[in-house]
CSV table of C-alpha atoms (C1' of nucleotides) in Angstrom, one decimal:
chain,number,residue,atom,x,y,z
V,721,MET,CA,-18.8,-50.2,12.6
V,722,ILE,CA,-19.7,-47.9,9.8
V,723,ARG,CA,-17.6,-44.8,9.2
V,724,ALA,CA,-18.2,-43.3,12.7
V,725,GLY,CA,-15.6,-40.6,12.6
V,726,LYS,CA,-16.6,-39.0,9.4
V,727,SER,CA,-20.0,-37.6,10.1
V,728,ILE,CA,-19.5,-37.0,13.9
V,729,ARG,CA,-16.4,-34.7,13.7
V,730,ALA,CA,-13.7,-33.6,11.4
V,731,THR,CA,-11.4,-36.3,10.4
V,732,PRO,CA,-7.6,-35.8,10.9
V,733,ARG,CA,-7.6,-35.3,7.1
V,734,THR,CA,-10.0,-32.4,7.0
V,735,ALA,CA,-8.4,-30.9,10.1
V,736,ALA,CA,-5.0,-31.0,8.5
V,737,LYS,CA,-6.5,-29.5,5.4
V,738,ALA,CA,-8.0,-26.7,7.4
V,739,GLY,CA,-4.6,-26.2,9.0
V,740,LYS,CA,-2.9,-25.9,5.7
V,741,ARG,CA,-5.5,-23.3,4.6
V,742,GLU,CA,-4.8,-21.4,7.8
V,743,ALA,CA,-1.0,-21.5,7.2
V,744,ILE,CA,-1.6,-20.1,3.7
V,745,LEU,CA,-3.8,-17.4,4.9
V,746,ASP,CA,-1.4,-16.4,7.7
V,747,SER,CA,1.5,-16.2,5.2
V,748,ALA,CA,-0.7,-14.3,2.8
V,749,LEU,CA,-1.6,-11.8,5.5
V,750,ASP,CA,2.1,-11.1,6.0
V,751,VAL,CA,2.6,-10.5,2.3
V,752,PHE,CA,-0.6,-8.7,1.3
V,753,SER,CA,-0.5,-6.4,4.4
V,754,ARG,CA,3.0,-5.3,3.5
V,755,TYR,CA,3.0,-5.1,-0.3
V,756,GLY,CA,-0.7,-4.7,-1.2
V,757,TYR,CA,-2.6,-6.9,-3.6
V,758,ARG,CA,-0.6,-6.2,-6.7
V,759,GLY,CA,2.7,-6.2,-5.0
V,760,ALA,CA,2.2,-9.6,-3.4
V,761,THR,CA,3.3,-12.7,-5.2
V,762,LEU,CA,2.1,-16.3,-4.9
V,763,ASP,CA,5.6,-17.6,-4.7
V,764,GLN,CA,6.2,-15.4,-1.7
V,765,ILE,CA,3.0,-16.5,0.0
V,766,ALA,CA,3.7,-20.2,-0.8
V,767,SER,CA,7.2,-20.0,0.5
V,768,GLY,CA,6.0,-18.3,3.7
V,769,ALA,CA,3.6,-21.1,4.2
V,770,GLY,CA,6.3,-23.7,3.6
V,771,MET,CA,4.9,-25.2,0.4
V,772,SER,CA,5.1,-25.0,-3.3
V,773,LYS,CA,3.0,-22.7,-5.4
V,774,PRO,CA,1.0,-25.5,-7.1
V,775,ASN,CA,0.3,-26.9,-3.7
V,776,LEU,CA,-1.0,-23.6,-2.6
V,777,LEU,CA,-3.3,-23.5,-5.6
V,778,TYR,CA,-4.6,-26.9,-4.5
V,779,TYR,CA,-6.2,-25.1,-1.5
V,780,PHE,CA,-7.2,-21.8,-3.2
V,781,SER,CA,-8.4,-21.2,-6.7
V,782,GLY,CA,-6.1,-18.2,-7.1
V,783,LYS,CA,-4.5,-15.0,-5.7
V,784,GLU,CA,-7.8,-13.2,-5.7
V,785,GLU,CA,-9.6,-15.8,-3.6
V,786,ILE,CA,-6.9,-15.7,-0.9
V,787,HIS,CA,-7.1,-11.9,-0.8
V,788,ARG,CA,-10.9,-11.8,-0.7
V,789,THR,CA,-11.0,-14.5,2.0
V,790,LEU,CA,-8.7,-12.5,4.2
V,791,LEU,CA,-10.6,-9.3,3.8
V,792,THR,CA,-14.1,-10.5,4.1
V,793,ARG,CA,-13.6,-12.8,7.1
V,794,GLN,CA,-12.1,-9.9,9.1
V,795,LEU,CA,-15.0,-7.6,8.5
V,796,ASP,CA,-17.1,-8.7,11.3
V,797,ALA,CA,-14.3,-8.5,13.8
V,798,TRP,CA,-13.6,-5.0,12.6
V,799,LEU,CA,-17.2,-3.9,13.3
V,800,ALA,CA,-17.6,-5.6,16.7
V,801,PRO,CA,-16.2,-2.7,18.8
V,802,LEU,CA,-18.5,-0.2,17.1
V,803,LYS,CA,-21.5,-2.5,17.6
V,804,ALA,CA,-20.6,-2.9,21.2
V,805,ILE,CA,-21.3,0.8,22.0
V,806,ASP,CA,-24.2,0.7,24.5
V,807,PRO,CA,-26.7,3.6,24.0
V,808,ASN,CA,-27.7,3.2,27.6
V,809,GLY,CA,-24.2,3.1,29.1
V,810,ASP,CA,-22.3,6.0,30.5
V,811,PRO,CA,-21.4,8.2,27.4
V,812,VAL,CA,-17.8,9.1,28.2
V,813,ALA,CA,-17.1,5.6,29.4
V,814,GLU,CA,-18.6,4.0,26.3
V,815,ILE,CA,-16.5,6.1,24.0
V,816,THR,CA,-13.3,5.7,25.9
V,817,LEU,CA,-14.0,2.0,26.0
V,818,TYR,CA,-14.4,2.0,22.3
V,819,VAL,CA,-11.1,3.8,21.9
V,820,ARG,CA,-9.4,1.2,24.1
V,821,ARG,CA,-10.9,-1.7,22.2
V,822,LYS,CA,-9.8,-0.2,18.9
V,823,LEU,CA,-6.3,0.4,20.2
V,824,GLU,CA,-6.1,-3.2,21.4
V,825,MET,CA,-7.0,-4.4,18.0
V,826,ALA,CA,-4.3,-2.2,16.5
V,827,ARG,CA,-1.8,-3.8,18.9
V,828,ASP,CA,-3.0,-7.4,18.5
V,829,TYR,CA,-3.9,-7.4,14.8
V,830,PRO,CA,-1.6,-4.9,13.1
V,831,ARG,CA,-1.3,-7.0,9.9
V,832,GLU,CA,-5.1,-7.0,9.6
V,833,SER,CA,-5.1,-3.2,10.0
V,834,ARG,CA,-2.5,-2.8,7.3
V,835,LEU,CA,-4.4,-5.1,5.0
V,836,PHE,CA,-7.4,-2.8,5.3
V,837,ALA,CA,-5.2,0.3,4.9
V,838,ASN,CA,-3.8,-1.1,1.7
V,839,GLU,CA,-7.2,-2.0,0.4
V,840,ILE,CA,-8.6,1.4,1.1
V,841,ILE,CA,-5.6,3.4,-0.2
V,842,GLN,CA,-5.9,1.3,-3.4
V,843,GLY,CA,-9.6,2.4,-3.8
V,844,ALA,CA,-11.4,-0.3,-1.8
V,845,PRO,CA,-12.2,-2.5,-4.9
V,846,VAL,CA,-13.1,-5.4,-2.8
V,847,ILE,CA,-14.8,-4.0,0.3
V,848,GLY,CA,-16.1,-0.8,-1.2
V,849,GLU,CA,-19.7,-2.1,-1.2
V,850,PHE,CA,-19.3,-3.0,2.4
V,851,LEU,CA,-18.0,0.4,3.4
V,852,GLY,CA,-20.8,2.2,1.7
V,853,GLY,CA,-23.4,-0.2,3.0
V,854,GLU,CA,-23.1,-2.1,6.3
V,855,LEU,CA,-20.3,0.1,7.7
V,856,LYS,CA,-22.1,3.4,6.7
V,857,GLN,CA,-25.2,2.2,8.4
V,858,LEU,CA,-23.3,1.3,11.6
V,859,VAL,CA,-21.6,4.7,11.6
V,860,ASP,CA,-24.9,6.5,11.0
V,861,GLU,CA,-26.4,4.6,13.9
V,862,ALA,CA,-23.4,5.4,16.2
V,863,ALA,CA,-23.5,9.1,15.1
V,864,ARG,CA,-27.2,9.2,16.1
V,865,ILE,CA,-26.3,7.9,19.5
V,866,LEU,CA,-23.5,10.4,19.9
V,867,ALA,CA,-25.8,13.2,18.7
V,868,GLY,CA,-28.3,12.2,21.4
V,869,TRP,CA,-25.7,12.3,24.1
V,870,SER,CA,-24.5,15.6,22.7
V,871,GLU,CA,-28.0,17.2,22.7
V,872,SER,CA,-28.8,16.0,26.2
V,873,GLY,CA,-25.6,17.5,27.4
V,874,LYS,CA,-24.0,14.3,28.5
V,875,ILE,CA,-21.0,15.0,26.3
V,876,ALA,CA,-19.6,18.1,24.7
V,877,PRO,CA,-21.2,19.0,21.3
V,878,VAL,CA,-19.3,17.0,18.8
V,879,ASN,CA,-19.5,16.0,15.2
V,880,GLY,CA,-20.2,12.3,15.6
V,881,ARG,CA,-18.9,11.1,12.3
V,882,HIS,CA,-15.7,13.0,12.5
V,883,LEU,CA,-15.2,11.9,16.1
V,884,ILE,CA,-15.4,8.3,14.8
V,885,PHE,CA,-12.9,9.1,12.1
V,886,SER,CA,-10.5,10.6,14.6
V,887,ILE,CA,-10.8,7.5,16.8
V,888,TRP,CA,-10.2,5.2,13.8
V,889,ALA,CA,-7.2,7.3,12.7
V,890,ALA,CA,-5.6,7.7,16.1
V,891,THR,CA,-5.8,4.0,17.0
V,892,GLN,CA,-5.1,2.4,13.6
V,893,HIS,CA,-2.1,4.7,13.2
V,894,TYR,CA,-0.2,2.6,15.7
V,895,ALA,CA,-0.6,-0.4,13.5
V,896,ASP,CA,-0.4,1.1,10.0
V,897,PHE,CA,2.6,3.4,10.8
V,898,GLU,CA,4.2,1.1,13.3
V,899,VAL,CA,7.6,1.4,11.6
V,900,GLN,CA,7.6,5.2,11.6
V,901,ILE,CA,6.6,5.2,15.3
V,902,ARG,CA,9.4,2.8,16.2
V,903,LEU,CA,11.9,4.9,14.3
V,904,VAL,CA,10.7,8.2,15.7
V,905,LEU,CA,10.6,6.9,19.3
V,906,GLY,CA,13.9,5.3,18.8
V,907,SER,CA,12.9,2.3,20.9
V,908,ASP,CA,12.0,-1.3,20.1
V,909,GLY,CA,8.5,-1.1,21.3
V,910,ILE,CA,5.7,1.3,20.5
V,911,GLY,CA,4.7,2.1,24.1
V,912,PHE,CA,1.1,1.0,23.8
V,913,ASP,CA,0.5,1.8,27.4
V,914,ASP,CA,1.6,5.4,26.9
V,915,ALA,CA,-0.6,5.5,23.8
V,916,ALA,CA,-3.6,4.2,25.7
V,917,GLU,CA,-3.1,6.7,28.4
V,918,HIS,CA,-2.7,9.6,25.9
V,919,LEU,CA,-5.7,8.6,23.9
V,920,GLU,CA,-7.9,8.2,26.9
V,921,PHE,CA,-6.8,11.6,28.1
V,922,LEU,CA,-7.4,13.2,24.6
V,923,PHE,CA,-10.9,11.9,24.1
V,924,ARG,CA,-12.0,12.2,27.7
V,925,ARG,CA,-11.0,15.9,27.8
V,926,MET,CA,-12.8,16.5,24.5
V,927,LEU,CA,-16.0,14.8,25.6
V,928,GLU,CA,-16.4,16.1,29.1
V,929,PRO,CA,-19.4,18.4,29.0
V,930,GLY,CA,-19.2,22.0,30.0
G,812,MET,CA,26.4,38.0,-30.0
G,813,ILE,CA,27.8,34.9,-28.2
G,814,ARG,CA,25.4,32.4,-26.8
G,815,ALA,CA,23.4,34.9,-24.7
G,816,GLY,CA,20.3,32.8,-23.9
G,817,LYS,CA,22.1,29.7,-22.7
G,818,SER,CA,23.8,31.0,-19.6
G,819,ILE,CA,21.2,33.6,-18.6
G,820,ARG,CA,18.1,31.4,-18.4
G,821,ALA,CA,16.9,27.9,-19.3
G,822,THR,CA,16.6,27.4,-23.0
G,823,PRO,CA,13.2,26.3,-24.4
G,824,ARG,CA,14.8,22.9,-24.9
G,825,THR,CA,15.7,22.4,-21.2
G,826,ALA,CA,12.4,23.9,-20.1
G,827,ALA,CA,10.5,21.4,-22.2
G,828,LYS,CA,12.7,18.6,-20.8
G,829,ALA,CA,11.9,19.7,-17.3
G,830,GLY,CA,8.3,19.7,-18.2
G,831,LYS,CA,8.4,16.2,-19.4
G,832,ARG,CA,10.1,15.1,-16.2
G,833,GLU,CA,7.3,16.8,-14.3
G,834,ALA,CA,4.7,15.0,-16.3
G,835,ILE,CA,6.3,11.7,-15.6
G,836,LEU,CA,6.6,12.4,-11.9
G,837,ASP,CA,3.0,13.5,-11.8
G,838,SER,CA,1.8,10.4,-13.4
G,839,ALA,CA,4.1,8.3,-11.3
G,840,LEU,CA,2.6,9.9,-8.2
G,841,ASP,CA,-0.8,8.7,-9.3
G,842,VAL,CA,0.4,5.2,-9.7
G,843,PHE,CA,2.8,4.8,-6.8
G,844,SER,CA,0.4,6.4,-4.3
G,845,ARG,CA,-2.3,4.0,-5.3
G,846,TYR,CA,-0.6,0.7,-5.9
G,847,GLY,CA,2.7,1.1,-4.0
G,848,TYR,CA,6.2,0.6,-5.4
G,849,ARG,CA,5.8,-3.1,-6.3
G,850,GLY,CA,2.3,-2.7,-7.6
G,851,ALA,CA,3.2,0.2,-9.9
G,852,THR,CA,4.2,-0.5,-13.5
G,853,LEU,CA,6.3,1.6,-15.9
G,854,ASP,CA,3.8,1.1,-18.7
G,855,GLN,CA,1.1,2.6,-16.5
G,856,ILE,CA,3.2,5.5,-15.5
G,857,ALA,CA,4.3,6.1,-19.1
G,858,SER,CA,0.8,5.8,-20.4
G,859,GLY,CA,-0.4,8.3,-17.8
G,860,ALA,CA,2.3,10.7,-18.9
G,861,GLY,CA,1.3,10.3,-22.5
G,862,MET,CA,4.5,8.7,-23.8
G,863,SER,CA,6.1,5.4,-24.4
G,864,LYS,CA,8.0,3.4,-21.9
G,865,PRO,CA,11.4,3.7,-23.6
G,866,ASN,CA,10.8,7.5,-23.8
G,867,LEU,CA,10.1,7.6,-20.1
G,868,LEU,CA,13.4,5.7,-19.5
G,869,TYR,CA,15.1,8.5,-21.5
G,870,TYR,CA,14.3,10.8,-18.6
G,871,PHE,CA,14.8,8.5,-15.7
G,872,SER,CA,17.2,5.7,-15.2
G,873,GLY,CA,14.5,3.3,-13.9
G,874,LYS,CA,11.5,2.7,-11.8
G,875,GLU,CA,13.5,3.1,-8.6
G,876,GLU,CA,14.8,6.5,-9.5
G,877,ILE,CA,11.4,7.9,-10.2
G,878,HIS,CA,10.1,6.5,-6.9
G,879,ARG,CA,13.1,7.8,-4.9
G,880,THR,CA,12.8,11.2,-6.5
G,881,LEU,CA,9.1,11.5,-5.5
G,882,LEU,CA,9.7,10.5,-1.9
G,883,THR,CA,12.8,12.6,-1.3
G,884,ARG,CA,11.7,15.8,-2.8
G,885,GLN,CA,8.6,15.8,-0.7
G,886,LEU,CA,10.4,15.3,2.6
G,887,ASP,CA,11.1,19.0,3.2
G,888,ALA,CA,7.6,20.1,2.5
G,889,TRP,CA,6.4,17.4,4.9
G,890,LEU,CA,8.5,18.7,7.7
G,891,ALA,CA,7.8,22.4,7.2
G,892,PRO,CA,4.7,22.6,9.4
G,893,LEU,CA,6.5,21.0,12.3
G,894,LYS,CA,9.4,23.3,11.9
G,895,ALA,CA,7.1,26.3,11.9
G,896,ILE,CA,6.0,25.7,15.5
G,897,ASP,CA,7.1,28.8,17.3
G,898,PRO,CA,8.3,28.1,20.9
G,899,ASN,CA,7.5,31.7,21.8
G,900,GLY,CA,4.0,31.8,20.3
G,901,ASP,CA,0.8,31.1,22.1
G,902,PRO,CA,0.9,27.4,22.9
G,903,VAL,CA,-2.7,26.4,22.0
G,904,ALA,CA,-2.7,28.7,19.0
G,905,GLU,CA,0.6,27.2,17.8
G,906,ILE,CA,-0.7,23.6,18.1
G,907,THR,CA,-4.1,24.2,16.5
G,908,LEU,CA,-2.3,26.1,13.7
G,909,TYR,CA,-0.1,23.0,13.2
G,910,VAL,CA,-3.2,20.9,13.0
G,911,ARG,CA,-4.8,23.2,10.5
G,912,ARG,CA,-1.6,23.2,8.3
G,913,LYS,CA,-1.4,19.4,8.4
G,914,LEU,CA,-5.1,19.1,7.4
G,915,GLU,CA,-4.6,21.5,4.6
G,916,MET,CA,-1.7,19.4,3.3
G,917,ALA,CA,-3.9,16.3,3.5
G,918,ARG,CA,-6.5,18.2,1.5
G,919,ASP,CA,-4.2,19.7,-1.1
G,920,TYR,CA,-1.7,16.8,-1.4
G,921,PRO,CA,-3.5,13.6,-0.8
G,922,ARG,CA,-1.5,11.7,-3.3
G,923,GLU,CA,1.8,12.6,-1.6
G,924,SER,CA,0.2,11.6,1.8
G,925,ARG,CA,-0.7,8.2,0.3
G,926,LEU,CA,2.7,7.8,-1.2
G,927,PHE,CA,4.3,8.1,2.3
G,928,ALA,CA,1.6,5.9,3.8
G,929,ASN,CA,2.5,3.2,1.3
G,930,GLU,CA,6.2,3.6,1.9
G,931,ILE,CA,5.8,3.3,5.7
G,932,ILE,CA,3.4,0.4,5.6
G,933,GLN,CA,5.8,-1.4,3.3
G,934,GLY,CA,8.6,-0.9,6.0
G,935,ALA,CA,10.1,2.5,4.9
G,936,PRO,CA,12.9,1.0,2.9
G,937,VAL,CA,13.7,4.3,1.2
G,938,ILE,CA,13.0,6.9,3.9
G,939,GLY,CA,13.7,4.8,6.9
G,940,GLU,CA,17.0,6.6,7.6
G,941,PHE,CA,15.3,9.9,7.3
G,942,LEU,CA,12.5,8.9,9.8
G,943,GLY,CA,15.0,7.7,12.4
G,944,GLY,CA,17.3,10.7,11.8
G,945,GLU,CA,16.0,14.1,10.8
G,946,LEU,CA,12.4,13.5,11.6
G,947,LYS,CA,13.2,11.9,15.0
G,948,GLN,CA,15.2,15.0,15.9
G,949,LEU,CA,12.5,17.3,14.9
G,950,VAL,CA,9.9,15.4,16.9
G,951,ASP,CA,12.3,15.3,19.9
G,952,GLU,CA,12.6,19.1,19.6
G,953,ALA,CA,8.9,19.6,19.3
G,954,ALA,CA,8.3,17.3,22.2
G,955,ARG,CA,10.7,19.3,24.3
G,956,ILE,CA,8.7,22.5,23.5
G,957,LEU,CA,5.4,20.8,24.3
G,958,ALA,CA,6.9,19.5,27.6
G,959,GLY,CA,8.0,23.0,28.4
G,960,TRP,CA,4.5,24.4,27.8
G,961,SER,CA,3.1,21.5,29.8
G,962,GLU,CA,5.3,22.0,32.8
G,963,SER,CA,4.7,25.8,32.9
G,964,GLY,CA,1.0,25.1,32.9
G,965,LYS,CA,0.3,26.8,29.6
G,966,ILE,CA,-1.3,23.6,28.2
G,967,ALA,CA,-2.6,20.5,29.9
G,968,PRO,CA,-0.1,17.8,30.8
G,969,VAL,CA,0.3,15.8,27.6
G,970,ASN,CA,2.6,13.2,26.1
G,971,GLY,CA,4.2,15.3,23.4
G,972,ARG,CA,5.3,12.5,21.1
G,973,HIS,CA,1.9,10.8,21.2
G,974,LEU,CA,0.1,14.1,20.7
G,975,ILE,CA,2.1,14.6,17.6
G,976,PHE,CA,1.2,11.0,16.4
G,977,SER,CA,-2.4,11.8,17.1
G,978,ILE,CA,-2.2,15.0,15.0
G,979,TRP,CA,-0.5,13.1,12.1
G,980,ALA,CA,-3.0,10.3,12.3
G,981,ALA,CA,-6.1,12.5,12.5
G,982,THR,CA,-5.1,14.8,9.6
G,983,GLN,CA,-3.5,12.3,7.2
G,984,HIS,CA,-6.5,10.0,7.7
G,985,TYR,CA,-8.5,12.3,5.5
G,986,ALA,CA,-6.0,11.8,2.7
G,987,ASP,CA,-5.1,8.2,3.1
G,988,PHE,CA,-8.6,6.9,3.8
G,989,GLU,CA,-10.3,9.4,1.5
G,990,VAL,CA,-12.3,6.6,-0.2
G,991,GLN,CA,-13.6,5.2,3.0
G,992,ILE,CA,-14.6,8.6,4.3
G,993,ARG,CA,-16.5,9.4,1.1
G,994,LEU,CA,-18.3,6.0,1.2
G,995,VAL,CA,-19.2,6.3,4.9
G,996,LEU,CA,-20.4,9.9,4.6
G,997,GLY,CA,-22.2,9.0,1.4
G,998,SER,CA,-21.4,12.4,-0.1
G,999,ASP,CA,-19.1,13.4,-2.9
G,1000,GLY,CA,-16.9,15.6,-0.8
G,1001,ILE,CA,-15.1,14.9,2.4
G,1002,GLY,CA,-16.3,17.9,4.3
G,1003,PHE,CA,-12.9,19.4,5.1
G,1004,ASP,CA,-14.5,22.4,6.8
G,1005,ASP,CA,-16.4,20.1,9.2
G,1006,ALA,CA,-13.2,18.2,9.7
G,1007,ALA,CA,-11.2,21.3,10.4
G,1008,GLU,CA,-13.8,22.5,12.9
G,1009,HIS,CA,-13.9,19.1,14.6
G,1010,LEU,CA,-10.2,18.8,14.9
G,1011,GLU,CA,-9.7,22.3,16.2
G,1012,PHE,CA,-12.3,21.5,18.8
G,1013,LEU,CA,-10.8,18.2,19.7
G,1014,PHE,CA,-7.2,19.4,20.2
G,1015,ARG,CA,-8.2,22.8,21.7
G,1016,ARG,CA,-10.3,21.0,24.4
G,1017,MET,CA,-7.5,18.6,25.1
G,1018,LEU,CA,-4.9,21.3,25.5
G,1019,GLU,CA,-6.7,23.9,27.5
G,1020,PRO,CA,-5.0,24.0,30.9
G,1021,GLY,CA,-6.9,23.3,34.1
Q,601,DA,C1',-0.2,-55.9,0.8
Q,602,DA,C1',-3.2,-53.9,-2.5
Q,603,DT,C1',-6.1,-50.3,-3.9
Q,604,DA,C1',-8.0,-45.9,-4.0
Q,605,DA,C1',-8.1,-41.3,-2.7
Q,606,DA,C1',-5.9,-37.1,-1.2
Q,607,DT,C1',-1.8,-34.3,-1.4
Q,608,DT,C1',2.4,-32.5,-3.4
Q,609,DT,C1',5.6,-30.8,-6.8
Q,610,DG,C1',8.8,-30.4,-11.0
Q,611,DA,C1',8.2,-28.9,-15.5
Q,612,DC,C1',5.9,-26.0,-18.3
Q,613,DC,C1',3.0,-22.1,-20.4
Q,614,DA,C1',1.4,-17.5,-21.5
Q,615,DA,C1',1.3,-13.0,-20.1
Q,616,DA,C1',3.2,-9.1,-17.8
Q,617,DA,C1',7.0,-6.3,-16.5
Q,618,DG,C1',11.6,-3.9,-16.3
Q,619,DG,C1',14.9,-2.6,-19.3
Q,620,DT,C1',17.9,-2.2,-23.9
Q,621,DC,C1',18.8,-0.9,-28.5
Q,622,DA,C1',19.0,0.4,-33.1
Q,623,DA,C1',16.6,3.1,-36.0
Q,624,DC,C1',13.8,7.1,-36.9
Q,625,DA,C1',12.0,11.9,-36.4
Q,626,DG,C1',12.4,16.9,-35.1
Q,627,DC,C1',15.0,20.8,-35.1
Q,628,DA,C1',18.6,24.3,-34.8
Q,629,DA,C1',23.2,26.0,-36.6
Q,630,DG,C1',26.3,26.6,-40.4
E,201,DC,C1',20.5,21.6,-47.7
E,202,DT,C1',23.0,19.1,-44.7
E,203,DT,C1',25.0,18.0,-40.5
E,204,DG,C1',24.6,17.0,-35.7
E,205,DC,C1',22.2,16.8,-31.5
E,206,DT,C1',17.9,15.9,-28.9
E,207,DG,C1',13.9,13.3,-28.4
E,208,DT,C1',11.0,9.2,-29.5
E,209,DT,C1',9.5,4.6,-30.3
E,210,DG,C1',8.8,-0.3,-32.2
E,211,DA,C1',10.9,-4.5,-31.6
E,212,DC,C1',13.2,-7.3,-28.7
E,213,DC,C1',15.4,-9.6,-24.5
E,214,DT,C1',15.2,-11.5,-19.8
E,215,DT,C1',13.0,-12.2,-15.6
E,216,DT,C1',9.0,-12.5,-12.9
E,217,DT,C1',4.5,-14.1,-12.2
E,218,DG,C1',-0.2,-16.3,-12.1
E,219,DG,C1',-1.7,-20.5,-13.3
E,220,DT,C1',-1.9,-25.6,-15.4
E,221,DC,C1',-0.9,-30.5,-15.6
E,222,DA,C1',0.7,-34.9,-15.4
E,223,DA,C1',3.4,-37.6,-12.6
E,224,DA,C1',4.9,-38.8,-8.2
E,225,DT,C1',4.2,-39.3,-3.2
E,226,DT,C1',1.7,-39.9,0.9
E,227,DT,C1',-2.2,-41.4,3.5
E,228,DA,C1',-6.2,-44.0,4.4
E,229,DT,C1',-9.2,-48.2,3.7
E,230,DT,C1',-10.0,-52.9,2.9
DNA sequence: AATAAATTTGACCAAAAGGTCAACAGCAAG
DNA sequence: CTTGCTGTTGACCTTTTGGTCAAATTTATT
């Protein structure tokens, strides 16, 4: 028999290798999302991934590659909810669904949210091109849909772009400022159900025509 | 004549000294707000303040003191708008005024906003006590006022704490994510007038009773 | 078992960073 | 002018940090 396993599926070796890369990326997400690019150290990332620094550098060429990998591979997931807005759906339902999806992302992927927050606060050196390109086009398109709904009286007259900003802000806030919210609420959890209810009420009331 | 100038007002010397401290803090605000505590370097701060690092350390005992000074001396200013909410004023007017004040702070003090954002994302190691203490009490008090207005039907039934979070999020977003907004809008400015109009509309519609 | 390939790490290096110190410059009072 | 205090910095020290490398260890393959 001639090297069956190799070409048909990943060998245990390559599977393990991919697993190690994932472990590194997971640890790096912890560190970068908290301390930002400059504030993160390879030793900290390696330690979190349970390996030595040279070993980490066997899987990635350097600090920058890890950071870039984390940011770029999350971009599509970040756009998905915006792309999912259906121009033919019920306007208020589409928008409140978008809000809910974004809030769920803040709840389920808070570290990714903070990674982006750090990147943008720092001036978006890595994803700046993406923000001014692909993201801008998507927002333009969404704003056009919103304007259409607005003009046909299906929703209140709103500034589409600023509405999108408000949705981003209100939802991501629960991830980026998680610590503050915990401390201000004085409870262990964040109360995502309360937040969801509140945000749905907020944006529904805003959008209802008339 | 015996040492008239000294006790009556600051001498030129001490005035100059205070000026240098301000120059350092201003430069430090640039650097800390962008790169976070760990990512900031004393050389960068000193260079931005137009002096050498040892000279900087003549005015401050170290990196931490500069950072702590920046954070703590901004706390009062940060609370002022929340304190200014008048329980006896017109509810919707009071809240929209609060929104406007917060947005003006984001416009006029974006670096301070980003400094706080960095501090909180990083886990609030410096101002954590303040957030769970003084700020929590103020939010509790404001939430009580909102609940009162809500129960007496002067505004729609809202979750006071989450409403406050939404206002913080929506306004500070224009400071913290300034770069992203610029890139997505594709213009040089942020359109604070549009933002103000949008936010006033958003929160007014939400709050109107009935 | 022997060999080869992949993986792991201790030791090391150069640069960066926080901080110290002795010496030097500026300046006001006697 | 000189004395003394304030302000300033070049040189230096120590630790941290990103990254390299050769040697060692583990894991397949024959």
